[in-house]
PDB file of C-alpha atoms in Angstrom:
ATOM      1  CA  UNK R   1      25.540 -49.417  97.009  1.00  0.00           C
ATOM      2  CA  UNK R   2      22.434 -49.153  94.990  1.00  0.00           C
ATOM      3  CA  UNK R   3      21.615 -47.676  91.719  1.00  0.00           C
ATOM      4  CA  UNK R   4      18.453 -45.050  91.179  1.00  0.00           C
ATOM      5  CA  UNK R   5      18.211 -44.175  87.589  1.00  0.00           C
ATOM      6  CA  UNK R   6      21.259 -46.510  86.639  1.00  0.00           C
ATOM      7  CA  UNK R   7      23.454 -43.968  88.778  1.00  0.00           C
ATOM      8  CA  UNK R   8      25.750 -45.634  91.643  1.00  0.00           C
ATOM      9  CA  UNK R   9      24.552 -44.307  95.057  1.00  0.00           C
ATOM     10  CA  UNK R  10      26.944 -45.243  98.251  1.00  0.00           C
ATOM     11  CA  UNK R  11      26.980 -43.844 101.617  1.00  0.00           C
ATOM     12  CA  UNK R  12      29.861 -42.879 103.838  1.00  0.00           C
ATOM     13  CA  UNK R  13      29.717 -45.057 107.319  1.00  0.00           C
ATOM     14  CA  UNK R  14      28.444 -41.965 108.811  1.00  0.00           C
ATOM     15  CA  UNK R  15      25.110 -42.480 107.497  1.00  0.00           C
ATOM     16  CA  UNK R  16      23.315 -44.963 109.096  1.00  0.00           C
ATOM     17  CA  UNK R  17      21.695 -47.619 107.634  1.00  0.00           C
ATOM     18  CA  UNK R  18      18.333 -48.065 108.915  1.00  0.00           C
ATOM     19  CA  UNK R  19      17.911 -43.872 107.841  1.00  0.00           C
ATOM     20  CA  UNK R  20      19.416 -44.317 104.091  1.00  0.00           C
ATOM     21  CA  UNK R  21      16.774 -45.380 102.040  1.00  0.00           C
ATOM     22  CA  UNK R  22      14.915 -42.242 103.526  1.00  0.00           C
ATOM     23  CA  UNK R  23      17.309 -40.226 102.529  1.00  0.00           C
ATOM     24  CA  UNK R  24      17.084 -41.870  98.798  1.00  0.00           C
ATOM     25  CA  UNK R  25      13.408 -41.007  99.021  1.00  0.00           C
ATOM     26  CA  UNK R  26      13.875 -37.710 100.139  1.00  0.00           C
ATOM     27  CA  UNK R  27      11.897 -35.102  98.122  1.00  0.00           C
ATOM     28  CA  UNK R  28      14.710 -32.805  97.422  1.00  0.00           C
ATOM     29  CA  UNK R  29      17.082 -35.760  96.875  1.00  0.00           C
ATOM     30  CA  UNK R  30      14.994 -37.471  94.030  1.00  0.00           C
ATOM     31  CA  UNK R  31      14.743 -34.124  92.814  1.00  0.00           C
ATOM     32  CA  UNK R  32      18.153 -33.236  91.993  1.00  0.00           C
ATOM     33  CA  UNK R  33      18.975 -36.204  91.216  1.00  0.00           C
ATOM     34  CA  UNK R  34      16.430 -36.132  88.275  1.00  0.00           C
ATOM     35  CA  UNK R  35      17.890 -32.850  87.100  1.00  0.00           C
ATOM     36  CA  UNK R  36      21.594 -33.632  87.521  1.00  0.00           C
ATOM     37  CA  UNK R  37      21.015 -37.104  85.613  1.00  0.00           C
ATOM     38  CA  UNK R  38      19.358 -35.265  82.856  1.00  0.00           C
ATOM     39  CA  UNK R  39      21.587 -32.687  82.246  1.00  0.00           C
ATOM     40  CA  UNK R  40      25.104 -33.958  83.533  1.00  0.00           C
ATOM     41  CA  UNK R  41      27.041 -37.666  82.953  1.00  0.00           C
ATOM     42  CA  UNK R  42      26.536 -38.478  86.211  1.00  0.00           C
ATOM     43  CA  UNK R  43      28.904 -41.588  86.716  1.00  0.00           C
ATOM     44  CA  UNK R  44      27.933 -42.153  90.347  1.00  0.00           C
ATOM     45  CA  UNK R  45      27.382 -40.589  93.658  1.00  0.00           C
ATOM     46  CA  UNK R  46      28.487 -40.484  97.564  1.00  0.00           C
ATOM     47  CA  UNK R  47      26.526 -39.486 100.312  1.00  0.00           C
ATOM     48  CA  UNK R  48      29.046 -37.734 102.439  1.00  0.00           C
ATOM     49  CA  UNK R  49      26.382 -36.504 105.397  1.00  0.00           C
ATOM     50  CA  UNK R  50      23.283 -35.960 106.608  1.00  0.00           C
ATOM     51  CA  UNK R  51      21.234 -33.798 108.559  1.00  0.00           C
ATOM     52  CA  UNK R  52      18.186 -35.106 109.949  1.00  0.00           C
ATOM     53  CA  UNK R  53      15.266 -32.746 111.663  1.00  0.00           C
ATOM     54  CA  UNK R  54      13.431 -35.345 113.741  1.00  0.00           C
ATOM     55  CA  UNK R  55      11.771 -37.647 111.399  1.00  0.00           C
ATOM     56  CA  UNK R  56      12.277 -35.492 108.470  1.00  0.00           C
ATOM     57  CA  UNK R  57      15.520 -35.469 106.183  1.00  0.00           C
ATOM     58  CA  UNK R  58      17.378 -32.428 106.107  1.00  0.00           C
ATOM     59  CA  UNK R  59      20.650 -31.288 104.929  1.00  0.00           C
ATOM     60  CA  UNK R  60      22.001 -33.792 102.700  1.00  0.00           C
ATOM     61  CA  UNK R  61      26.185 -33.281 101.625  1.00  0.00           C
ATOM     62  CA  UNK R  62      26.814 -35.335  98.766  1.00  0.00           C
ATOM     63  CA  UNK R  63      29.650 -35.793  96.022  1.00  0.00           C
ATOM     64  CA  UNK R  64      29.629 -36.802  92.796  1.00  0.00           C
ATOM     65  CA  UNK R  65      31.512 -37.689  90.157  1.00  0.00           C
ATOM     66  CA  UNK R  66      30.040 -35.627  87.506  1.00  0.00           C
ATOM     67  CA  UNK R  67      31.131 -34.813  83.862  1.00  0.00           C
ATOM     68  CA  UNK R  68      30.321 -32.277  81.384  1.00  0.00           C
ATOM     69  CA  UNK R  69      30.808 -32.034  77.379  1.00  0.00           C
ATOM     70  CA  UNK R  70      33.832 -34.638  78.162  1.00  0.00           C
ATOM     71  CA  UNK R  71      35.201 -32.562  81.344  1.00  0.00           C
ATOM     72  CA  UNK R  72      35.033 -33.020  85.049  1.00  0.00           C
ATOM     73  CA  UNK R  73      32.913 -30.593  87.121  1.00  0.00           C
ATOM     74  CA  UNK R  74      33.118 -30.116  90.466  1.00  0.00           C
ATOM     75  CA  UNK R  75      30.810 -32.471  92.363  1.00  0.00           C
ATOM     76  CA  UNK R  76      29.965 -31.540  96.134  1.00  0.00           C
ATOM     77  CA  UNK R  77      26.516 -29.964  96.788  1.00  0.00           C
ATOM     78  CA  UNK R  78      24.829 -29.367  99.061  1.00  0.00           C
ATOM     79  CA  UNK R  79      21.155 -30.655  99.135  1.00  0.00           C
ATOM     80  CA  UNK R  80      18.691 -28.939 101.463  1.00  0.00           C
ATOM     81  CA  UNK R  81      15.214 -28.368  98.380  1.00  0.00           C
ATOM     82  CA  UNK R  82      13.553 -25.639  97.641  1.00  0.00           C
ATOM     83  CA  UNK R  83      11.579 -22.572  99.665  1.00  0.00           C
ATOM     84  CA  UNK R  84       9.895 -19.743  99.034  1.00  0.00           C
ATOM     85  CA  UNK R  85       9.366 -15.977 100.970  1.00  0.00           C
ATOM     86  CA  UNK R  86       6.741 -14.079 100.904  1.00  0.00           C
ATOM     87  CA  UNK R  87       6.835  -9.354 100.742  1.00  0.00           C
ATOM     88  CA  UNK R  88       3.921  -8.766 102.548  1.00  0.00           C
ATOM     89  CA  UNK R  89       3.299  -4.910 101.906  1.00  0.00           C
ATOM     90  CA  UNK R  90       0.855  -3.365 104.031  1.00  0.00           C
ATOM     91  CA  UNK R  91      -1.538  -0.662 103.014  1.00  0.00           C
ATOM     92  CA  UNK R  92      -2.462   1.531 106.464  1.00  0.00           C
ATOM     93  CA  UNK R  93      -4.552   5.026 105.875  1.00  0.00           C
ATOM     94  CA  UNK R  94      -1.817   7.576 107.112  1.00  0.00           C
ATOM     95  CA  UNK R  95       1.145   5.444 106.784  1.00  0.00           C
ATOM     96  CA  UNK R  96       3.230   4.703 103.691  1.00  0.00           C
ATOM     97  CA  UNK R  97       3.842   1.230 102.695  1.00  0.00           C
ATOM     98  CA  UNK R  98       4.973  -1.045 105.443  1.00  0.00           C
ATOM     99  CA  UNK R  99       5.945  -4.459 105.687  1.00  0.00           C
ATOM    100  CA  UNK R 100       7.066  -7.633 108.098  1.00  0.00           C
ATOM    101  CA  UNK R 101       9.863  -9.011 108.670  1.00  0.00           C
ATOM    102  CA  UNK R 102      11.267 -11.487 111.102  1.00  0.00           C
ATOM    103  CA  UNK R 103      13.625 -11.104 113.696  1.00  0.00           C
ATOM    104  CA  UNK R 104      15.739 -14.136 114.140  1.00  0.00           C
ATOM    105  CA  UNK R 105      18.762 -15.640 115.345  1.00  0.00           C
ATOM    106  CA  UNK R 106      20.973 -17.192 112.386  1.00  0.00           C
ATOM    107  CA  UNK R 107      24.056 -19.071 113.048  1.00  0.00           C
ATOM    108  CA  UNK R 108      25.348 -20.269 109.688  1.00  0.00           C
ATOM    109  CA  UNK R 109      25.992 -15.960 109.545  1.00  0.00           C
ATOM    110  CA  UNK R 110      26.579 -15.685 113.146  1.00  0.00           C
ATOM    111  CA  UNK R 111      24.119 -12.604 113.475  1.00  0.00           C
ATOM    112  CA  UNK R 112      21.600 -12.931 116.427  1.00  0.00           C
ATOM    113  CA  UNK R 113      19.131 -10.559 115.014  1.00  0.00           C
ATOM    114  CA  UNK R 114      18.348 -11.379 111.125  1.00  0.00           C
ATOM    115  CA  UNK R 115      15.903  -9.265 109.380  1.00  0.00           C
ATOM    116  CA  UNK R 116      14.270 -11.008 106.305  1.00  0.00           C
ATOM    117  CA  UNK R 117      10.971 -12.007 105.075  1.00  0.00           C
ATOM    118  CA  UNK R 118       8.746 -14.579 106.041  1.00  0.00           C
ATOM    119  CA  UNK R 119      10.262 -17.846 104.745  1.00  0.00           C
ATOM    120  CA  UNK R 120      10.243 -21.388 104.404  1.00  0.00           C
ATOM    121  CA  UNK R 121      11.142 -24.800 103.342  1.00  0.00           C
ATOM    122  CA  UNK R 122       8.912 -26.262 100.415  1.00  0.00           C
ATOM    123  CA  UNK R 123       9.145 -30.225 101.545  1.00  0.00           C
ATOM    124  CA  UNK R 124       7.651 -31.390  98.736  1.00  0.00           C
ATOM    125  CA  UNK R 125       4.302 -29.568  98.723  1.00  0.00           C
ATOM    126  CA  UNK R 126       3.018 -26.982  96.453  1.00  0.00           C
ATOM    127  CA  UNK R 127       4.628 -23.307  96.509  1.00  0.00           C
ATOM    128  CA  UNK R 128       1.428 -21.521  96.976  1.00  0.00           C
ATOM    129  CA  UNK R 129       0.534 -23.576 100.018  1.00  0.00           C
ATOM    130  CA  UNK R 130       3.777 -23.197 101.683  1.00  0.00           C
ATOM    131  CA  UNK R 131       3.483 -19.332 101.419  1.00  0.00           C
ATOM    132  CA  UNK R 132       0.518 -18.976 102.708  1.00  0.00           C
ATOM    133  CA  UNK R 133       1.755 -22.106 105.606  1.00  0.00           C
ATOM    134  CA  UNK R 134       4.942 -20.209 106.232  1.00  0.00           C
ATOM    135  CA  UNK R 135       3.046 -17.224 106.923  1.00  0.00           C
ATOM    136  CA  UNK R 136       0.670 -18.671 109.297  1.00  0.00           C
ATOM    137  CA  UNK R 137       3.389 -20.154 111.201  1.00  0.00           C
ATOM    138  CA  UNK R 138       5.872 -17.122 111.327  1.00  0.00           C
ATOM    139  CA  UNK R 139       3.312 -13.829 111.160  1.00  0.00           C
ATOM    140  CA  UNK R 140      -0.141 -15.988 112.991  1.00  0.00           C
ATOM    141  CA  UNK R 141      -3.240 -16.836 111.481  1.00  0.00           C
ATOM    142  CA  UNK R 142      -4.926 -13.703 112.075  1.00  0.00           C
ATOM    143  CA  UNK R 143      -3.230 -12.590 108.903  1.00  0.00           C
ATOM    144  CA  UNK R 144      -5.656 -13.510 106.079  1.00  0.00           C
ATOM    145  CA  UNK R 145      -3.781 -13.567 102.632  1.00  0.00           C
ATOM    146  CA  UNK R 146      -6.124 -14.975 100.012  1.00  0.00           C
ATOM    147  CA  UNK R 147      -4.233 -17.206  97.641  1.00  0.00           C
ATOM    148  CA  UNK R 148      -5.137 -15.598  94.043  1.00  0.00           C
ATOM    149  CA  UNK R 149      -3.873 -12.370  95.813  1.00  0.00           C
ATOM    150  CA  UNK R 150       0.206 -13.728  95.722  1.00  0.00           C
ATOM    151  CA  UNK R 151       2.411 -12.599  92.897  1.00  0.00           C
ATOM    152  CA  UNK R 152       5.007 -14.452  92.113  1.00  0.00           C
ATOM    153  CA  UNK R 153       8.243 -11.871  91.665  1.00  0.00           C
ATOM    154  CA  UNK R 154      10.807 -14.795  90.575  1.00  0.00           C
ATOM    155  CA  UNK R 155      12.437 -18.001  91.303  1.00  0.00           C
ATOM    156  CA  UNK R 156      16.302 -17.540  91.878  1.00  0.00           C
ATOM    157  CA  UNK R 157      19.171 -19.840  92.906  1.00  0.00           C
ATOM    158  CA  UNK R 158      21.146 -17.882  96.373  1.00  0.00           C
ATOM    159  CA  UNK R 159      23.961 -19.939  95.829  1.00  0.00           C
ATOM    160  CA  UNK R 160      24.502 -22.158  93.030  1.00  0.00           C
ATOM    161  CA  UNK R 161      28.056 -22.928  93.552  1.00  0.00           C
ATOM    162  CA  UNK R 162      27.376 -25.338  96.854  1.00  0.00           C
ATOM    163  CA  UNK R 163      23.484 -25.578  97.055  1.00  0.00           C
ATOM    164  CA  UNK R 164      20.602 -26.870  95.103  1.00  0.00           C
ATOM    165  CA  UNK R 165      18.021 -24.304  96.959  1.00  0.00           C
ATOM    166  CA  UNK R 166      15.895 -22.493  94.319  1.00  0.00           C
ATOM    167  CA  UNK R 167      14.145 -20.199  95.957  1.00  0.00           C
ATOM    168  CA  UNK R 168      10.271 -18.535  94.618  1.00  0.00           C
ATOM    169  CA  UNK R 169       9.301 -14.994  95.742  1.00  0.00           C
ATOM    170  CA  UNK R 170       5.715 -13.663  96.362  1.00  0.00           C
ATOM    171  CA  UNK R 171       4.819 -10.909  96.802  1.00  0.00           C
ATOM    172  CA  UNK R 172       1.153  -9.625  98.226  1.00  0.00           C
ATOM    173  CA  UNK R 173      -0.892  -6.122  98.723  1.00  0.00           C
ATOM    174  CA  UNK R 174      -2.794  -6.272 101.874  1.00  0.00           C
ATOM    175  CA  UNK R 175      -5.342  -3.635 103.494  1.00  0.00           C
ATOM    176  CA  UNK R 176      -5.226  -3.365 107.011  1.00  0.00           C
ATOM    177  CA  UNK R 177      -5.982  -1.064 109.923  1.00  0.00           C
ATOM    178  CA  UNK R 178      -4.096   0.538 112.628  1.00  0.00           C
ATOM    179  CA  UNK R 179      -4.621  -1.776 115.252  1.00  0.00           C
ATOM    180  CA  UNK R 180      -4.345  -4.745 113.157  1.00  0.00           C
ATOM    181  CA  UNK R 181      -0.549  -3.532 112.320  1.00  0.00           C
ATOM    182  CA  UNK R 182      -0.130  -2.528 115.492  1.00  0.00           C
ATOM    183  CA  UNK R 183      -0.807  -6.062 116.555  1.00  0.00           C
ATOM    184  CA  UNK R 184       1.914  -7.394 114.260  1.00  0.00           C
ATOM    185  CA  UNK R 185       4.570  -5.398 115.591  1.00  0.00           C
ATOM    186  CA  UNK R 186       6.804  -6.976 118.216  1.00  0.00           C
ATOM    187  CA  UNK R 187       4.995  -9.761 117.614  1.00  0.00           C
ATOM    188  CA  UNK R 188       6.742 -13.587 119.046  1.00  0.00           C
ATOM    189  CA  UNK R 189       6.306 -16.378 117.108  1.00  0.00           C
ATOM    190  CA  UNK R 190       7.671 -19.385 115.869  1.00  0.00           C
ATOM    191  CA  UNK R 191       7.743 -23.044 115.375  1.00  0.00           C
ATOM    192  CA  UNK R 192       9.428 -24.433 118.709  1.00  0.00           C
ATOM    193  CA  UNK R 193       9.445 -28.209 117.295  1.00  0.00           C
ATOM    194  CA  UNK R 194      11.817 -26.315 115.066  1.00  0.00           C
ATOM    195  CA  UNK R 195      13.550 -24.515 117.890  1.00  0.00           C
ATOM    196  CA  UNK R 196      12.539 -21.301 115.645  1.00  0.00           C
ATOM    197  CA  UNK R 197      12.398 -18.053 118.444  1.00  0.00           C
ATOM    198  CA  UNK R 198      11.178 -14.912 116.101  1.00  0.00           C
ATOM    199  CA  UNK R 199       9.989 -11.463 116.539  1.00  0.00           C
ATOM    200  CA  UNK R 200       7.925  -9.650 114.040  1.00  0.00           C
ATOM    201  CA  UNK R 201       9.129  -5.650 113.063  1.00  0.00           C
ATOM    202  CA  UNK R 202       6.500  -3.798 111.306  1.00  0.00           C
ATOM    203  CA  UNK R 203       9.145  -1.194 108.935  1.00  0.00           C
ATOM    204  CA  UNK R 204       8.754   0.505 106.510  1.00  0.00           C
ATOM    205  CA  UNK R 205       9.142  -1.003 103.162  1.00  0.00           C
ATOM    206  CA  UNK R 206      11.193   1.829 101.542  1.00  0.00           C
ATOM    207  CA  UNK R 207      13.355   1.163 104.468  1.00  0.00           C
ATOM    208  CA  UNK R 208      14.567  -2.170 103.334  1.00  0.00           C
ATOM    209  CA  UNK R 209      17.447  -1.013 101.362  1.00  0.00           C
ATOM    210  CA  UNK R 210      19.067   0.934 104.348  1.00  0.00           C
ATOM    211  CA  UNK R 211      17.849  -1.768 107.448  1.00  0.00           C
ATOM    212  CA  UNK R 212      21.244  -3.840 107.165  1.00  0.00           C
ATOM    213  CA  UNK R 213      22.114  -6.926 108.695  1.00  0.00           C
ATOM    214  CA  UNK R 214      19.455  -8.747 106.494  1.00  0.00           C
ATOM    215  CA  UNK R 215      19.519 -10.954 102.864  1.00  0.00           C
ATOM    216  CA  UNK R 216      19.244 -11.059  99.672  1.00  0.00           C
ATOM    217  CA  UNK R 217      16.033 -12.677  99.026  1.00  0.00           C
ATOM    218  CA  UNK R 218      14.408  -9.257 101.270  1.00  0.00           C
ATOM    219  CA  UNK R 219      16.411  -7.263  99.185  1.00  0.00           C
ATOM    220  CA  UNK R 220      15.315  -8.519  95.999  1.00  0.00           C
ATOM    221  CA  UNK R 221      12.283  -9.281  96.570  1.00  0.00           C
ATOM    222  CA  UNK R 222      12.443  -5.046  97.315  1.00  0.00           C
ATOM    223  CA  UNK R 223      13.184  -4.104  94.210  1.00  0.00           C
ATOM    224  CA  UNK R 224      11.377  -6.582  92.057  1.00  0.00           C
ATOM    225  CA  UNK R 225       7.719  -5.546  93.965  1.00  0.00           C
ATOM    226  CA  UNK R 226       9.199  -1.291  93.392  1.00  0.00           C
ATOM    227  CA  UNK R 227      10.008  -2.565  89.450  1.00  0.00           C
ATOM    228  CA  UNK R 228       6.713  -3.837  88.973  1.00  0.00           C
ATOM    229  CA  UNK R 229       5.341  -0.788  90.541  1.00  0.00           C
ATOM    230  CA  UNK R 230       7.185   1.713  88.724  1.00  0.00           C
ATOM    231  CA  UNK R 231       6.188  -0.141  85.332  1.00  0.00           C
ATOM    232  CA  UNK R 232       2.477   0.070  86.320  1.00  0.00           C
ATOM    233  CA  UNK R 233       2.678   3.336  87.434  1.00  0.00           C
ATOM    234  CA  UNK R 234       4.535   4.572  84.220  1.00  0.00           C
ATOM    235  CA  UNK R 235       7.579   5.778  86.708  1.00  0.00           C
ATOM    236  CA  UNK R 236       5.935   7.272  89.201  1.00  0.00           C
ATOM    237  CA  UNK R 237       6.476   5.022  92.439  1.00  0.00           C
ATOM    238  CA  UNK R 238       3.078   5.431  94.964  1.00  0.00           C
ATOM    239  CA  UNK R 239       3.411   6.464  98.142  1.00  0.00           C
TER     240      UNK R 239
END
């Protein structure tokens, strides 16, 4: 046992030793910690499990004994840091507004064929640069999206009950021609370190409400951009 920020951290035997002080340096783990310690009496803590992506530190299960304004809350969490998404909304002479999303195969929901936004894990870097990285690495690099171009739509917590995931949503206007979107369209791509197998789908972006079998970041991240829209456009939504 060790303390970090006069809290009590153990490990269950399941974690092994030569990976726990990793895990205590984790980005996402300092992170919460910070928070929780701030704004709870945290009275100590028990790393229950942990995922680990190669190198990297991933899912981290942990349990504390937490207390606030003199009462017990519950204590397990779920630890897996931050990400972002990104609406790309494409602008095609002769098409209404389209955008991307990626075909994927999720098994925490056991549905082989997601369709959400492009998404990803912050890891400690900046939010901005893991938009436009996440991007690049699930839509190609052929997909120029300046960075003073993203607007940020909101930060939201999926599921606050279990996990400390806060998750920022861009949003982004791009011009492009035929072929170009074209191009995108059945698109494979993918990280395969990351065992990641996706397909692109060009829709479009009025579609999103009625597509099923996709989440709630897409969804929202829907009718935020058609919000903002409607308020510059005095109600009138463009075509």
């Amino acid at each position: 046992m060790v303390l970090i920020n006069h809290i009590p951290i153990a490990f269950s035997a399941g974690v092994p030793e030569d990976r726990r002080a990793d895990v205590r340096a984790a980005p996402h783990f300092r992170r919460w910690l910070e928070q929780a310690a701030a704004r709870f009496d945290l009275r100590g803590i028990v790393v229950r499990d942990v995922v680990f992506f190669g190198a990297r530190v991933g899912f981290i299960l942990v349990e504390a004994d937490a207390w606030h304004e003199g009462r017990k809350v519950p204590g397990a969490a779920l630890l897996r840091g931050d990400s972002v998404s990104v609406l790309v909304v494409l602008h095609c002479p002769g098409h209404a507004p389209r955008t991307i999303l990626t075909c994927e195969p999720r098994l925490p929901v056991a549905c082989p064929d997601l369709l959400a936004l492009p998404a990803g894990m912050v890891d400690g870097g900046h939010l901005v640069s893991t938009a436009l990285r996440e991007l690049a690495e699930e839509v190609g690099p052929d997909l120029v999206v300046p960075a003073d171009r993203l607007v940020e739509l909101t930060t939201v917590w999926p599921s606050p009950g279990g996990c400390d995931e806060a998750m920022t949503l861009y949003a982004v206007d791009l011009e492009i021609d035929e072929a170009a979107m074209r191009a995108l369209d059945g698109r494979r791509t993918g990280n395969a370190a990351e065992h990641e197998a996706i397909r692109l789908q060009v829709v479009a972006l009025d579609d999103i409400p009625r597509i099923g079998r996709t989440d709630a970041k897409t969804l929202l991240s829907y009718h935020l951009y058609r919000a903002g829209m409607r308020d510059k456009s005095g109600g009138a939504l463009p075509a």
